[in-house]
Amino acid sequence: MKSMFRIALLALSLGLGAGSVSAKLPPLSEEAQAKAAEAKIKAADGAKLAADQLAAAQDRVAAAWKAQTAR
């Protein structure tokens, strides 16, 4: 029973402490916003390239499988 009380007390104190820890960050500067936008565009381009490469690899595998099963 004592350990249950300790666990409840710990959970309560952690829950109350979490509210004071989560502070609001200041808004990003224009330079930081531009950098973030550039990084987002770069990431999107990288994702598109990866998707295209995956599609090409899948096409090669499918073509090889079709050629092998057609025998």
PDB file of C-alpha atoms in Angstrom:
ATOM      1  CA  MET A   1       0.000   0.000   0.000  1.00  0.00           C
ATOM      2  CA  LYS A   2       2.879   2.319   0.838  1.00  0.00           C
ATOM      3  CA  SER A   3       4.543   1.719  -2.526  1.00  0.00           C
ATOM      4  CA  MET A   4       1.239   2.424  -4.283  1.00  0.00           C
ATOM      5  CA  PHE A   5       1.046   5.768  -2.490  1.00  0.00           C
ATOM      6  CA  ARG A   6       4.627   6.573  -3.491  1.00  0.00           C
ATOM      7  CA  ILE A   7       3.921   5.759  -7.126  1.00  0.00           C
ATOM      8  CA  ALA A   8       0.800   7.927  -7.101  1.00  0.00           C
ATOM      9  CA  LEU A   9       2.695  10.775  -5.453  1.00  0.00           C
ATOM     10  CA  LEU A  10       5.513  10.476  -7.988  1.00  0.00           C
ATOM     11  CA  ALA A  11       3.065  10.482 -10.909  1.00  0.00           C
ATOM     12  CA  LEU A  12       1.279  13.515  -9.503  1.00  0.00           C
ATOM     13  CA  SER A  13       4.499  15.458  -8.978  1.00  0.00           C
ATOM     14  CA  LEU A  14       5.764  14.590 -12.463  1.00  0.00           C
ATOM     15  CA  GLY A  15       2.444  15.616 -13.981  1.00  0.00           C
ATOM     16  CA  LEU A  16       2.454  18.959 -12.213  1.00  0.00           C
ATOM     17  CA  GLY A  17       6.109  19.553 -13.032  1.00  0.00           C
ATOM     18  CA  ALA A  18       5.581  18.908 -16.729  1.00  0.00           C
ATOM     19  CA  GLY A  19       3.366  21.984 -17.048  1.00  0.00           C
ATOM     20  CA  SER A  20       6.051  24.335 -15.811  1.00  0.00           C
ATOM     21  CA  VAL A  21       8.723  22.750 -17.997  1.00  0.00           C
ATOM     22  CA  SER A  22       6.863  23.191 -21.284  1.00  0.00           C
ATOM     23  CA  ALA A  23       7.646  26.805 -22.096  1.00  0.00           C
ATOM     24  CA  LYS A  24       6.683  28.568 -25.309  1.00  0.00           C
ATOM     25  CA  LEU A  25       9.549  29.094 -27.729  1.00  0.00           C
ATOM     26  CA  PRO A  26      10.058  32.485 -29.363  1.00  0.00           C
ATOM     27  CA  PRO A  27       9.035  32.784 -33.030  1.00  0.00           C
ATOM     28  CA  LEU A  28      11.666  31.995 -35.639  1.00  0.00           C
ATOM     29  CA  SER A  29      13.551  34.808 -37.322  1.00  0.00           C
ATOM     30  CA  GLU A  30      13.082  35.368 -41.046  1.00  0.00           C
ATOM     31  CA  GLU A  31      16.473  33.821 -41.730  1.00  0.00           C
ATOM     32  CA  ALA A  32      15.590  30.725 -39.712  1.00  0.00           C
ATOM     33  CA  GLN A  33      12.213  30.469 -41.450  1.00  0.00           C
ATOM     34  CA  ALA A  34      13.903  30.674 -44.853  1.00  0.00           C
ATOM     35  CA  LYS A  35      16.399  28.001 -43.810  1.00  0.00           C
ATOM     36  CA  ALA A  36      13.582  25.762 -42.580  1.00  0.00           C
ATOM     37  CA  ALA A  37      11.664  26.224 -45.836  1.00  0.00           C
ATOM     38  CA  GLU A  38      14.787  25.385 -47.838  1.00  0.00           C
ATOM     39  CA  ALA A  39      15.374  22.273 -45.731  1.00  0.00           C
ATOM     40  CA  LYS A  40      11.744  21.242 -46.235  1.00  0.00           C
ATOM     41  CA  ILE A  41      12.086  21.607 -50.019  1.00  0.00           C
ATOM     42  CA  LYS A  42      15.348  19.639 -49.976  1.00  0.00           C
ATOM     43  CA  ALA A  43      13.723  16.868 -47.958  1.00  0.00           C
ATOM     44  CA  ALA A  44      10.774  16.723 -50.355  1.00  0.00           C
ATOM     45  CA  ASP A  45      13.128  16.496 -53.338  1.00  0.00           C
ATOM     46  CA  GLY A  46      15.064  13.722 -51.624  1.00  0.00           C
ATOM     47  CA  ALA A  47      11.867  11.837 -50.874  1.00  0.00           C
ATOM     48  CA  LYS A  48      10.738  12.156 -54.499  1.00  0.00           C
ATOM     49  CA  LEU A  49      14.112  10.901 -55.734  1.00  0.00           C
ATOM     50  CA  ALA A  50      13.955   7.960 -53.334  1.00  0.00           C
ATOM     51  CA  ALA A  51      10.422   7.124 -54.486  1.00  0.00           C
ATOM     52  CA  ASP A  52      11.495   7.261 -58.140  1.00  0.00           C
ATOM     53  CA  GLN A  53      14.483   5.001 -57.452  1.00  0.00           C
ATOM     54  CA  LEU A  54      12.271   2.552 -55.568  1.00  0.00           C
ATOM     55  CA  ALA A  55       9.772   2.477 -58.425  1.00  0.00           C
ATOM     56  CA  ALA A  56      12.566   1.831 -60.939  1.00  0.00           C
ATOM     57  CA  ALA A  57      13.960  -1.003 -58.808  1.00  0.00           C
ATOM     58  CA  GLN A  58      10.496  -2.532 -58.452  1.00  0.00           C
ATOM     59  CA  ASP A  59      10.004  -2.312 -62.215  1.00  0.00           C
ATOM     60  CA  ARG A  60      13.325  -4.120 -62.787  1.00  0.00           C
ATOM     61  CA  VAL A  61      12.380  -6.862 -60.331  1.00  0.00           C
ATOM     62  CA  ALA A  62       8.936  -7.254 -61.884  1.00  0.00           C
ATOM     63  CA  ALA A  63      10.415  -7.452 -65.386  1.00  0.00           C
ATOM     64  CA  ALA A  64      12.951 -10.065 -64.270  1.00  0.00           C
ATOM     65  CA  TRP A  65      10.242 -12.108 -62.558  1.00  0.00           C
ATOM     66  CA  LYS A  66       8.008 -11.957 -65.641  1.00  0.00           C
ATOM     67  CA  ALA A  67      10.896 -13.035 -67.881  1.00  0.00           C
ATOM     68  CA  GLN A  68      11.744 -15.901 -65.543  1.00  0.00           C
ATOM     69  CA  THR A  69       8.179 -17.173 -65.178  1.00  0.00           C
ATOM     70  CA  ALA A  70       7.443 -16.899 -68.912  1.00  0.00           C
ATOM     71  CA  ARG A  71       9.917 -19.713 -69.651  1.00  0.00           C
TER      72      ARG A  71
END
